[in-house]
Coordinates of C-alpha atoms in Angstrom, one line a residue:
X13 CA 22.3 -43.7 23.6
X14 CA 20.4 -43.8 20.7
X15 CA 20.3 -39.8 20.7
X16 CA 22.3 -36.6 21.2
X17 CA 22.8 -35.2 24.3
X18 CA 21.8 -30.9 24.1
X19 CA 24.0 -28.9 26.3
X20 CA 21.9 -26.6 28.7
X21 CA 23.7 -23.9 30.0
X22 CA 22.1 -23.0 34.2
X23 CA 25.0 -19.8 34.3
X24 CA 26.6 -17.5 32.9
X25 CA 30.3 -16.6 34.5
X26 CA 30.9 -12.9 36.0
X27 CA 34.2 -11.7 34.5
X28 CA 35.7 -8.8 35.9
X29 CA 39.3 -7.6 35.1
X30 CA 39.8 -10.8 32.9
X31 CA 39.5 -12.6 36.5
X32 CA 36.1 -15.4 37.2
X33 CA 34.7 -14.0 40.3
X34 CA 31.4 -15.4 40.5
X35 CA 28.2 -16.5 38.3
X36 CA 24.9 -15.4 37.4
X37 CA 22.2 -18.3 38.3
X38 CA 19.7 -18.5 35.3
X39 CA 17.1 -20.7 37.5
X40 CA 16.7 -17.9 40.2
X41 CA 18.2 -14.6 38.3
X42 CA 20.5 -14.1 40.7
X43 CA 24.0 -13.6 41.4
X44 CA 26.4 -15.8 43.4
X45 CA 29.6 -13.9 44.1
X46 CA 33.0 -15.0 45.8
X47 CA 34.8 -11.9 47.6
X48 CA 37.3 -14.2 49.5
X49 CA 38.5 -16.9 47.5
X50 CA 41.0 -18.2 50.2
X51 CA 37.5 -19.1 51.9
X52 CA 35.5 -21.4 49.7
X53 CA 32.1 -20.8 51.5
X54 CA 32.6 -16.8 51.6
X55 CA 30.2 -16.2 49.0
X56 CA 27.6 -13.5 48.8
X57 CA 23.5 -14.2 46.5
X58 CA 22.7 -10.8 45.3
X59 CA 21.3 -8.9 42.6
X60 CA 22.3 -9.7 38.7
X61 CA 25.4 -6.6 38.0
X62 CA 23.8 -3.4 36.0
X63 CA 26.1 -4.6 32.8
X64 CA 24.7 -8.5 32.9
X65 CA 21.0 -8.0 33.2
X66 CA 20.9 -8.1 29.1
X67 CA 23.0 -10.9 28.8
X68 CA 21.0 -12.9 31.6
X69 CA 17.8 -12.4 30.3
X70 CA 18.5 -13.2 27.2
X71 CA 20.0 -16.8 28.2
X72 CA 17.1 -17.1 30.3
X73 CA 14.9 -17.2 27.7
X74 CA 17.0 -19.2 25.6
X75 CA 17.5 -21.4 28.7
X76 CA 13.8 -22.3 28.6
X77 CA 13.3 -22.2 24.8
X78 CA 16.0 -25.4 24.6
X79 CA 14.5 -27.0 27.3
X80 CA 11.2 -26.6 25.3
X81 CA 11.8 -28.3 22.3
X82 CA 13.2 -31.4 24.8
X83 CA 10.2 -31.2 27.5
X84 CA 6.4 -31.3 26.2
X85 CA 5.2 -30.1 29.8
X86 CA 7.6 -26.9 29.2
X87 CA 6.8 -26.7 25.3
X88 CA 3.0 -26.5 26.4
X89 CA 3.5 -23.4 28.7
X90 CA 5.9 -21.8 26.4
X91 CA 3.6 -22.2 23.4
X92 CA 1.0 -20.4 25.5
X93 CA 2.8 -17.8 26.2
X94 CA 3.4 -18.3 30.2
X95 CA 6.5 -17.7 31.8
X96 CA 7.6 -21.7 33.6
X97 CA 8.0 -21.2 37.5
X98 CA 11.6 -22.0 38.8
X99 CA 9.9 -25.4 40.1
X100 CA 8.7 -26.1 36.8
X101 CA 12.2 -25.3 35.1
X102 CA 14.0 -27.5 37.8
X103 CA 11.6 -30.3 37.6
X104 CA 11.9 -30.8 33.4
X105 CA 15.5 -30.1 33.6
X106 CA 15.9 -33.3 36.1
X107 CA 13.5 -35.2 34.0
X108 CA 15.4 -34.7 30.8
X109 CA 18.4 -35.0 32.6
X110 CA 17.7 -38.5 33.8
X111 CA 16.1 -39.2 30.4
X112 CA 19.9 -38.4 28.8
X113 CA 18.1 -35.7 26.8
X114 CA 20.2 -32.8 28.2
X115 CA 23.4 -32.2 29.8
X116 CA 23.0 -29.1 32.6
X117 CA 26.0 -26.9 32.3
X118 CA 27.9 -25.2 34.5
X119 CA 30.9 -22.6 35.4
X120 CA 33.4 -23.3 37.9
X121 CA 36.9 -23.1 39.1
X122 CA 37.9 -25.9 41.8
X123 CA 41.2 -23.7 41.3
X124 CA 40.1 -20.1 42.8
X125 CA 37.1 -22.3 44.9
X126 CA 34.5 -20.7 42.2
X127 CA 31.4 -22.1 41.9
X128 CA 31.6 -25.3 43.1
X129 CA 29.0 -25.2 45.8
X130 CA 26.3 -24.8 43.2
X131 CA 27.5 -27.6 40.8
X132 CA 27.4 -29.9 44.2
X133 CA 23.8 -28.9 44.7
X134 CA 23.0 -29.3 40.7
X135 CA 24.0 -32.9 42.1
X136 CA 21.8 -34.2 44.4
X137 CA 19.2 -31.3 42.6
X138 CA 19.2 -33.0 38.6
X139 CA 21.3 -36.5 38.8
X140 CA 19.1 -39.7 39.3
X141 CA 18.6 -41.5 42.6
X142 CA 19.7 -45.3 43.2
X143 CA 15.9 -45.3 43.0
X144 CA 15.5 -44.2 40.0
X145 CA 18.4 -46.2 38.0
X146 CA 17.0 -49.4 38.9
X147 CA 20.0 -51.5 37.8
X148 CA 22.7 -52.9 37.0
X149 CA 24.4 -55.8 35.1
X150 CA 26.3 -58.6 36.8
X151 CA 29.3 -59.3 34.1
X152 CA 29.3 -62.8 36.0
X153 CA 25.8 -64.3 34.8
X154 CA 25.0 -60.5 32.3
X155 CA 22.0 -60.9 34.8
X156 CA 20.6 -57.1 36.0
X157 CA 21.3 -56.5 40.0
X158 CA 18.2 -54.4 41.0
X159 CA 19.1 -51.3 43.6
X160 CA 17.6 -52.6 46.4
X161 CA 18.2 -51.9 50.0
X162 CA 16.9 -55.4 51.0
X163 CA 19.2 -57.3 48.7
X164 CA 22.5 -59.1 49.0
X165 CA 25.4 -56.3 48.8
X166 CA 27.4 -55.2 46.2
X167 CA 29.2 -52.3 45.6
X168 CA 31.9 -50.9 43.5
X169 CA 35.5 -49.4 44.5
X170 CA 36.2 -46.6 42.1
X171 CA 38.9 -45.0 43.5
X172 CA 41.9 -46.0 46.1
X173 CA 44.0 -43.5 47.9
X174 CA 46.9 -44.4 50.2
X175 CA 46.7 -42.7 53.8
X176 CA 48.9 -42.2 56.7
X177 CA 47.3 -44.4 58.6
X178 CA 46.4 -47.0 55.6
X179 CA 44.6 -47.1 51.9
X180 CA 41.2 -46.1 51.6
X181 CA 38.6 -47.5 49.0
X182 CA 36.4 -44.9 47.9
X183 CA 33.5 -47.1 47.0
X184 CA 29.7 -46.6 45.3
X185 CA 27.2 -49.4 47.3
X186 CA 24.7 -50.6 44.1
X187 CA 22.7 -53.3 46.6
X188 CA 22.5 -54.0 49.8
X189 CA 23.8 -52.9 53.1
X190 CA 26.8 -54.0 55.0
X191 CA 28.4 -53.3 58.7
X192 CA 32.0 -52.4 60.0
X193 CA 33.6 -55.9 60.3
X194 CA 31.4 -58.0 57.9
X195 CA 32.9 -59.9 55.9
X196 CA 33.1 -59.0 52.0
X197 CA 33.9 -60.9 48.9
X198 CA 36.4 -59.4 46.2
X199 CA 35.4 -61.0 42.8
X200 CA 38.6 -60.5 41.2
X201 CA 40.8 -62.0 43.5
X202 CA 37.9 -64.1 44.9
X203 CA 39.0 -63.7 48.6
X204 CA 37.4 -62.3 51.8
X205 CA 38.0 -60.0 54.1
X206 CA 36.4 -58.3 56.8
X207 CA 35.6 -54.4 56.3
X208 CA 37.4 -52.2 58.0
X209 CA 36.3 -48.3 59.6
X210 CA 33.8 -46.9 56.9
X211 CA 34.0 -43.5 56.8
X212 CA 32.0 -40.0 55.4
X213 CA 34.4 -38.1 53.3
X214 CA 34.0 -34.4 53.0
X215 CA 37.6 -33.5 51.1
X216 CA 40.0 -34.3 53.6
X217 CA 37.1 -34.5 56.8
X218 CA 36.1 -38.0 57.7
X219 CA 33.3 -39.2 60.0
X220 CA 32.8 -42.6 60.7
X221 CA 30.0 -44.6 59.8
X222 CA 28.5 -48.2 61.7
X223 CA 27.6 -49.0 58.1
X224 CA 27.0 -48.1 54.2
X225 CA 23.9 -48.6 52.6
X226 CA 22.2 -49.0 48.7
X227 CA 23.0 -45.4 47.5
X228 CA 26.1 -44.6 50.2
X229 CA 29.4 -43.4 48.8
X230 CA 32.0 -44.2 51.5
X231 CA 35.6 -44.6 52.3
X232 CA 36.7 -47.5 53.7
X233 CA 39.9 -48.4 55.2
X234 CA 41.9 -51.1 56.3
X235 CA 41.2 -53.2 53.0
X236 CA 44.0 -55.3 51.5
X237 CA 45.0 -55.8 47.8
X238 CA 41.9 -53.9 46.4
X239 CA 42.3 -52.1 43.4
X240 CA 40.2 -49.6 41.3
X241 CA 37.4 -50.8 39.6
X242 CA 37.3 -54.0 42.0
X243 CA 33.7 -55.1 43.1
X244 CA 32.8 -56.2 46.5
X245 CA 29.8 -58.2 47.2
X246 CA 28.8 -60.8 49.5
X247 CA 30.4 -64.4 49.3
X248 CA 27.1 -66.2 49.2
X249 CA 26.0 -63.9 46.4
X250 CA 28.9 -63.4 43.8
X251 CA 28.7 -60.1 41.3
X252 CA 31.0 -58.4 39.2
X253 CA 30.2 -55.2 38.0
X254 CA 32.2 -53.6 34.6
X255 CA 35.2 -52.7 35.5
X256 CA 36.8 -48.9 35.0
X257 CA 38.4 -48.3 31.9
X258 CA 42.1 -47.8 31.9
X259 CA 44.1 -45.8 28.9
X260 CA 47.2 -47.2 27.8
X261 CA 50.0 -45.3 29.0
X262 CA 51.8 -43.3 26.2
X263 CA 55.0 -41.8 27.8
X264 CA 57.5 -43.4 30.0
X265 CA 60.4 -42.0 32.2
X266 CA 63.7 -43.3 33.5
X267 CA 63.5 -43.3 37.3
X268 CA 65.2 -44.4 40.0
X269 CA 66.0 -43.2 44.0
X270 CA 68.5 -40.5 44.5
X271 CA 69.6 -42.3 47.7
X272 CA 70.1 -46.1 46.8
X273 CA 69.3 -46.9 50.2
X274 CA 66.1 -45.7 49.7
X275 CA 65.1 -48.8 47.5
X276 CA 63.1 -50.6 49.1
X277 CA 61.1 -47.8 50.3
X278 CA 60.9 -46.5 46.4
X279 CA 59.8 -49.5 45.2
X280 CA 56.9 -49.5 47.4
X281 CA 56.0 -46.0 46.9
X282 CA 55.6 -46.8 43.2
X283 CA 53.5 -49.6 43.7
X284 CA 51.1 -47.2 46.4
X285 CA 51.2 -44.9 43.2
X286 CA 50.2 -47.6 40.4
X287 CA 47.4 -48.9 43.0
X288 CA 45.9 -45.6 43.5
X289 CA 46.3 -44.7 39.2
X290 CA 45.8 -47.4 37.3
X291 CA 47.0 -45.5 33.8
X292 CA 50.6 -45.3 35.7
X293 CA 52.4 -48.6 35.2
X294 CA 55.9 -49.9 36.4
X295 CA 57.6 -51.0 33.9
X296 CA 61.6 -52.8 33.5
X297 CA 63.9 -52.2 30.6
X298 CA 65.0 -55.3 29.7
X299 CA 68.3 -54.3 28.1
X300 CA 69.4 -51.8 30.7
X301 CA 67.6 -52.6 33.8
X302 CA 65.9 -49.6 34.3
X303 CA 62.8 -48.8 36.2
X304 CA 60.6 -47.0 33.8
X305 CA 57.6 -45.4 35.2
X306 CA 54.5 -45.0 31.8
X307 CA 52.0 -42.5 31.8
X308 CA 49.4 -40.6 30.1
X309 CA 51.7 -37.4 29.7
X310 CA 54.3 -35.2 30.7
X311 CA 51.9 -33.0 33.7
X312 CA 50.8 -37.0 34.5
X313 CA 54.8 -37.9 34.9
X314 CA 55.8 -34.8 36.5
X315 CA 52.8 -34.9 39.0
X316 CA 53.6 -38.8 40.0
X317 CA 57.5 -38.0 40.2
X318 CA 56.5 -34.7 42.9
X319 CA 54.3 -36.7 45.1
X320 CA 57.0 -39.2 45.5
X321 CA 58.6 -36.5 47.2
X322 CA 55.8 -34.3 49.0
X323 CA 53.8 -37.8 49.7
X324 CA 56.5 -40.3 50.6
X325 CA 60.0 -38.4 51.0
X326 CA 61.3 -39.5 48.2
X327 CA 63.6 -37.6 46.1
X328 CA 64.7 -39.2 42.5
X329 CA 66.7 -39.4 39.4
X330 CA 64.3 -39.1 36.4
X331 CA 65.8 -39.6 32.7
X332 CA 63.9 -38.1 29.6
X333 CA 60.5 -38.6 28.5
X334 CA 60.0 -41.2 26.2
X335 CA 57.2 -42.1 23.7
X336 CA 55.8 -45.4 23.9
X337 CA 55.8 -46.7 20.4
X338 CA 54.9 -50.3 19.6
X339 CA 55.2 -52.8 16.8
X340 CA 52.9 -54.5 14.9
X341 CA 52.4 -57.0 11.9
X342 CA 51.2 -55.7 9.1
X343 CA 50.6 -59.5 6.8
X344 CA 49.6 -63.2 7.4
X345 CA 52.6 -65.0 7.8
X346 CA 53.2 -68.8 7.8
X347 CA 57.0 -69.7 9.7
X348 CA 58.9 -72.8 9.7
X349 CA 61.5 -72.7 13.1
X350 CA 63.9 -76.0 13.7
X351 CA 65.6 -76.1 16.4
X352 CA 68.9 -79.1 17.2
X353 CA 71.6 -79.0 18.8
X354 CA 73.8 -81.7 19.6
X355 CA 76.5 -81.4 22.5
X356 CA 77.3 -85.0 23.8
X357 CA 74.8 -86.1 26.0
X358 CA 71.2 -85.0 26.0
X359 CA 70.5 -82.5 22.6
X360 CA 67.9 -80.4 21.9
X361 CA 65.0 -80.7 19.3
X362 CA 62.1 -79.0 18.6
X363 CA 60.4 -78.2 15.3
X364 CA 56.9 -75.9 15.1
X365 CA 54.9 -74.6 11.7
X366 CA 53.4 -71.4 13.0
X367 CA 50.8 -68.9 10.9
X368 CA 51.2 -65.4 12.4
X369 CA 47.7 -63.6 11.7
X370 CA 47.4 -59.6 12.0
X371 CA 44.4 -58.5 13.5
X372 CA 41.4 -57.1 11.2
X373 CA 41.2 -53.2 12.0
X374 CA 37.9 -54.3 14.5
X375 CA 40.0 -56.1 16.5
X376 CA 42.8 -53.2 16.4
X377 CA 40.3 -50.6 17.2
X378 CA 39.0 -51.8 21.1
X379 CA 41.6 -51.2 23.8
X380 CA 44.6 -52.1 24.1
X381 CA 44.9 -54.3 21.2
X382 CA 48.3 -53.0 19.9
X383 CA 50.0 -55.3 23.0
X384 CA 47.8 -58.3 22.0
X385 CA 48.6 -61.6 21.2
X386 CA 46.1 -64.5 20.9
X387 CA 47.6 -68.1 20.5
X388 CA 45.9 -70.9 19.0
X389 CA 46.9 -74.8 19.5
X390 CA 46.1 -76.4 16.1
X391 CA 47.8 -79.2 16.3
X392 CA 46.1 -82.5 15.9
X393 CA 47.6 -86.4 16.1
X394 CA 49.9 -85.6 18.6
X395 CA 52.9 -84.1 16.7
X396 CA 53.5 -81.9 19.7
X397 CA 53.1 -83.5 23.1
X398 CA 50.3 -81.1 25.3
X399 CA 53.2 -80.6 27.7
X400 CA 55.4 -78.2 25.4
X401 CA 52.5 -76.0 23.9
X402 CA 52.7 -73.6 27.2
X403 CA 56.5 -73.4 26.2
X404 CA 55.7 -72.0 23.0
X405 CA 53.4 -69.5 23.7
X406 CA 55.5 -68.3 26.5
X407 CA 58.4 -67.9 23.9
X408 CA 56.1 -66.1 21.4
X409 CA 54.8 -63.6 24.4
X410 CA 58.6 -63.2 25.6
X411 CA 60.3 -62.6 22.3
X412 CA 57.0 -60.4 21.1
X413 CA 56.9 -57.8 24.1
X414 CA 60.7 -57.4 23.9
X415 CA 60.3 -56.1 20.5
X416 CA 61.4 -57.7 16.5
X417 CA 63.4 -54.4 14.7
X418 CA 63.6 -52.0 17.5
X419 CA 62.9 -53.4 21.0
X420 CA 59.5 -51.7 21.4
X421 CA 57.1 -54.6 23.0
X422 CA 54.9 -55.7 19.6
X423 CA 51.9 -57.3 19.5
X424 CA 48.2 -56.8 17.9
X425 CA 48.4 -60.7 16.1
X426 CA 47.2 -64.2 16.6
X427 CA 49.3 -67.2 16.2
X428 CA 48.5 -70.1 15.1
X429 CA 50.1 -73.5 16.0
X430 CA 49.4 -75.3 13.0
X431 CA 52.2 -78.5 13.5
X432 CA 55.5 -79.3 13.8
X433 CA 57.7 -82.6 15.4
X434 CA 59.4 -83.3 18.7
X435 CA 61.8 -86.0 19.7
X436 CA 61.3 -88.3 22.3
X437 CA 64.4 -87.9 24.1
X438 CA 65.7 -84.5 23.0
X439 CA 62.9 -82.1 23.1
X440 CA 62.0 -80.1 26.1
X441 CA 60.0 -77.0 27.1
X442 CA 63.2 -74.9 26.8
X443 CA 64.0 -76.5 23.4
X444 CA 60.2 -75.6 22.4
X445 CA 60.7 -71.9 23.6
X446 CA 63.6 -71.3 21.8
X447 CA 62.1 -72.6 18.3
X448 CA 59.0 -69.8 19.1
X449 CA 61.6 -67.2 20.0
X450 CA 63.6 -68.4 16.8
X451 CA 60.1 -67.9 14.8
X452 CA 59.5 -64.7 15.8
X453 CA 62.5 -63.0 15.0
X454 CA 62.2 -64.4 11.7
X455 CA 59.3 -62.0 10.9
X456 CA 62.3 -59.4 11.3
X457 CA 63.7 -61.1 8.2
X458 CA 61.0 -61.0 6.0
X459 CA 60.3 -57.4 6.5
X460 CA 56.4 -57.7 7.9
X461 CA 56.7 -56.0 11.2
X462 CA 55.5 -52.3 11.4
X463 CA 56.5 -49.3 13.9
X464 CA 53.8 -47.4 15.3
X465 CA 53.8 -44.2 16.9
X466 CA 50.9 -43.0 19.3
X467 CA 48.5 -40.2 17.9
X468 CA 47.1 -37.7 20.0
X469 CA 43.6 -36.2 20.1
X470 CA 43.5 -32.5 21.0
X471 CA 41.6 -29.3 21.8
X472 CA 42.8 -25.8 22.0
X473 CA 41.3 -23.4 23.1
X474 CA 42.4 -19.8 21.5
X475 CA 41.4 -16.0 20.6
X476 CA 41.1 -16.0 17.2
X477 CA 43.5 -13.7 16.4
X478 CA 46.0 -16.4 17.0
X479 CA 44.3 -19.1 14.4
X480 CA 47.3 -18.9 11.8
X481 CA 50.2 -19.2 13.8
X482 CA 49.2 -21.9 15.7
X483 CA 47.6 -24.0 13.0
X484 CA 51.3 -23.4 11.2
X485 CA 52.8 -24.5 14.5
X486 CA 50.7 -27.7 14.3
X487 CA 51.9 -28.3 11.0
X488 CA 55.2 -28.3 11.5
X489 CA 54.6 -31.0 14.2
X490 CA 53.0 -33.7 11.7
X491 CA 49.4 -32.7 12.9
X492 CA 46.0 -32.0 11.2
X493 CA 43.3 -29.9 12.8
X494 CA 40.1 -32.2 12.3
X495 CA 37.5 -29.3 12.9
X496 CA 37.3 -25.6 13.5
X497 CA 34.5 -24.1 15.6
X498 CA 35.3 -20.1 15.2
X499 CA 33.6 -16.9 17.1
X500 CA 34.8 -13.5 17.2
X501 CA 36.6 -13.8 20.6
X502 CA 37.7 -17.1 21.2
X503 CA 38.3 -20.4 18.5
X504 CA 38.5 -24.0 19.3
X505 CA 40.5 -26.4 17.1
X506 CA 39.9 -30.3 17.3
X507 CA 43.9 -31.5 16.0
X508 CA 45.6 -34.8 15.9
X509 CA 49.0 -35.6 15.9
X510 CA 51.7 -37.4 17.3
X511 CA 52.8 -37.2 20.9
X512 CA 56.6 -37.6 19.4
X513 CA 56.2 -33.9 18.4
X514 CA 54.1 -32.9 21.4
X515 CA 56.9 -32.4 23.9
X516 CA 56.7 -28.8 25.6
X517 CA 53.7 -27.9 23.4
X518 CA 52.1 -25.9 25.9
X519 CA 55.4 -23.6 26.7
X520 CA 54.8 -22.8 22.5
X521 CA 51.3 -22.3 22.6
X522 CA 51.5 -19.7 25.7
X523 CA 54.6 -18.0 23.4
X524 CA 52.4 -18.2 20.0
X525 CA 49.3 -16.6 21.8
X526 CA 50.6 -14.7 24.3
X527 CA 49.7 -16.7 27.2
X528 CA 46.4 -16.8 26.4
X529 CA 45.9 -20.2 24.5
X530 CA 44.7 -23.4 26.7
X531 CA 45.3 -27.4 25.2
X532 CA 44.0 -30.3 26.6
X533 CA 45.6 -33.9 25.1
X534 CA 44.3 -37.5 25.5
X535 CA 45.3 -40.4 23.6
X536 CA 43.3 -41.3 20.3
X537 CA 45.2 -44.2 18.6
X538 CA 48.3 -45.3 17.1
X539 CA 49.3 -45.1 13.6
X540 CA 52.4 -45.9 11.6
X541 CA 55.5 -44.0 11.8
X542 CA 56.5 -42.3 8.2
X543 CA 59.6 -44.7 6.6
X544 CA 61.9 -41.5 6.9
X545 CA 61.6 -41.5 10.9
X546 CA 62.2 -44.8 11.3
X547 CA 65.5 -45.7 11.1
X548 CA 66.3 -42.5 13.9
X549 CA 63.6 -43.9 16.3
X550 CA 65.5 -47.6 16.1
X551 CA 68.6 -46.0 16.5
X552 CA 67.9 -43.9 19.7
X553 CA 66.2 -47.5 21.3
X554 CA 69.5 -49.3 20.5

């Protein structure tokens, strides 16, 4: 969007005893209380508390004076001194809403069961329609795939969940409709497949459906090798809508069965895991042999490791957290690799002049790009037969993601293939693998390979009597707070810094503010790792 999006707060939360019990609604000026929080629909409308009725008034009116200066139909009746209806006030809000003006606001605890029923109404009561978002885009032909209930289907599988009784496909339907055993296209791995049960969900309730429709978001089971962000469509009619962004995974953990019998079984319950979160990944050390499991964080790791024992049984060995660094080139390169060996019979030969390129900080700054490698065939006149070039790249991609000076996977570079020689009985594919794998480890020699270290982007949320110790804390853990937003209760600092000094960061923060601070972390980017840390981060990998 071309503009900013306003925050519009529709509540304000009812403390009592520093404990969320309930909020006031701004729209009707009225209170929604919970009184049995084991009991998410035991909730009581009443009127606004004696102690709010300030407060709420005076976000009411600032409620409709924001909305004003977004909504000419609002600004009109405000400027004339008349007091909106609730049907007025709902109506703007949905228009300006769907217009991306405004963002509605609201206060909830899925926790303590708080609030939720009203954000689920806010829902269906401010979000647009299929009607009203019209389309699409079709990343096959970039063509726009109108919302129409007459059309050929297509729909979307954002999210996959095993099941005792199978996976289901969570999944949004953009065009179309479709029946229980029709068949249905997956345009990644381009096969069919009929549709299984489609099912209602309502949490953990399921009703089943004869079919899903333009606008339906249903379950459905019994579908093989679908993934998360996978599009389904019919096979007359191919689509492929953009698929859901994955982060990088930034930690990893040593982990492995606690019964080895139970192998076979693990290894499957880590796939089930990977398929349902995409930002897991299985990884295999290559010098050890160890299955490594990569994440987003520590509560990401330690939630995946518990539901392989709540979910499938499984109970396991898990080894330290690790951060997931990566190499990089840091200058253009040209290298000259010569292969030959001579043992009797048959030898091997293989010469290739490669230019190793870094990526411009563009490149580096879309996703993923630190584990990127793009290879370029330059070679003209034949000096290479066609046959071997797949043999090089391969040896460039092997040698590259088991790392240069410290075995972390490196990448974010182009190579070019720019010539070289061959013989006509000696050279091979495995003679032209090993002169790329001899190539790339000669960037170790002439000192142009970089460690990086991931940064981390993150809020905390604390009273402000706390602002100097922590800022100190985060300090002495290599990070720098970005902004400060400061009231006389609470104060929110923006921080980066590296995940290598993040490690039990919230047991300090609860310590530094007793128990009252809050942090939330996310990856931001990766940056180099100071010379002076370098040579103990090799070490530990070796």
């Amino acid at each position: 969007n071309t503009f900013v999006q306003k925050p519009l707060p529709l509540q304000v939360p009812i403390i009592e005893e520093n404990s969320f019990t309930g909020i006031i609604d701004l729209i009707n000026m009225h209170s929604v209380q919970w009184s049995n929080l084991s009991q998410i629909d035991d909730f009581v409308l009443a009127e606004i508390p004696e102690q709010y009725k300030v407060e709420a008034e005076l976000a009411r009116e600032q409620l409709v004076e924001r909305l004003a200066a977004e909504d000419e139909s609002i600004l009109e009746s405000w400027a004339e001194g008349k007091t909106p209806t609730n049907f007025e006030l709902v109506v703007a809000i949905r228009r300006q809403t769907i217009a991306g003006k405004i963002v509605p606001i609201f206060a909830a605890s899925a926790y303590k069961n708080i609030g939720i029923q009203p954000v689920l109404d806010a829902i269906t009561q401010y979000l647009p329609t299929p009607i009203e978002r019209l389309e699409s885009v079709d990343n096959l032909s970039q063509k726009p795939v109108t919302n129409d209930l007459d059309g050929a289907f297509a729909a979307l599988v954002f999210k996959v969940v095993n099941d005792p009784h199978g996976s289901l496909a969570y999944t949004r339907v953009y065009r179309g409709q479709l029946q229980r055993a029709d068949r249905v296209l997956n345009t990644r791995t381009n096969k069919a497949q009929k549709v299984g049960p489609i099912y209602e969900m309502h949490a953990n309730i399921r009703t089943e459906k004869p079919a899903m429709i333009c606008g339906d978001i249903v379950a459905i089971a019994g579908l093989k090798d679908v993934q998360t962000g996978d599009t389904l469509c019919t096979e007359d009619m191919p689509v492929a809508f953009e698929t859901i962004s994955v982060p990088e995974p930034v930690m990893e953990i040593a982990i492995e069965p606690g019964d080895r019998k139970n192998q076979t079984k693990f290894s499957l319950a880590l796939q089930t895991l990977c398929r349902e979160d995409p930002s897991l990944q299985i990884k295999t050390d290559s010098r050890t042999g160890q299955t490594c499991l990569a994440g987003m964080g520590e509560l990401h790791l330690e939630i995946a490791v518990d539901r392989l024992k709540t979910d499938f049984g499984i109970t396991t060995r898990v080894g330290a957290p690790q951060v997931a660094y990566r190499e990089t080139l840091i200058k253009a390169t040209e290298i000259h690799a010569l292969h030959r060996k001579q043992t009797g019979g048959l030898g091997q030969f293989a010469e290739a002049k490669l230019q190793f390129i870094p990526f411009t900080k563009e490149e580096l700054d879309s996703s993923n790009a630190y584990e990127a490698i793009i290879f370029e065939n330059r070679i003209v006149g034949g000096v290479i037969p066609q046959e071997f070039i797949p043999a090089i790249e391969a040896g460039i991609r092997q040698s590259a993601n088991e790392g240069i000076v410290s075995h972390y996977p490196c990448g974010g570079f182009k190579v070019e293939l720019i010539d070289g020689s061959y013989h006509q009985n000696d050279s091979s594919q495995m003679a032209f693998s090993l002169v790329a794998k001899q190539a790339v480890k000669k960037l170790k020699e002439i000192a142009c390979i970089q460690l990086l270290e991931p940064i981390m982007k993150i809020d905390i949320n604390i009273p402000s009597d706390y602002i100097g110790s922590v800022i100190g804390d985060l300090n002495r853990r290599r990070g720098q707070v970005i902004e400060q937003n400061n009231d006389p209760q609470r104060a929110v600092l923006k921080a980066q810094a590296p995940l290598a000094e993040m490690f039990g960061y919230i047991g300090c923060l609860r310590a530094l503010t007793a128990g009252r601070g809050q942090f939330s972390m996310s990856f931001s980017h990766y940056e180099a790792v100071p010379k002076m840390l370098v040579t103990n981060i090799i070490g530990d990998k070796k």
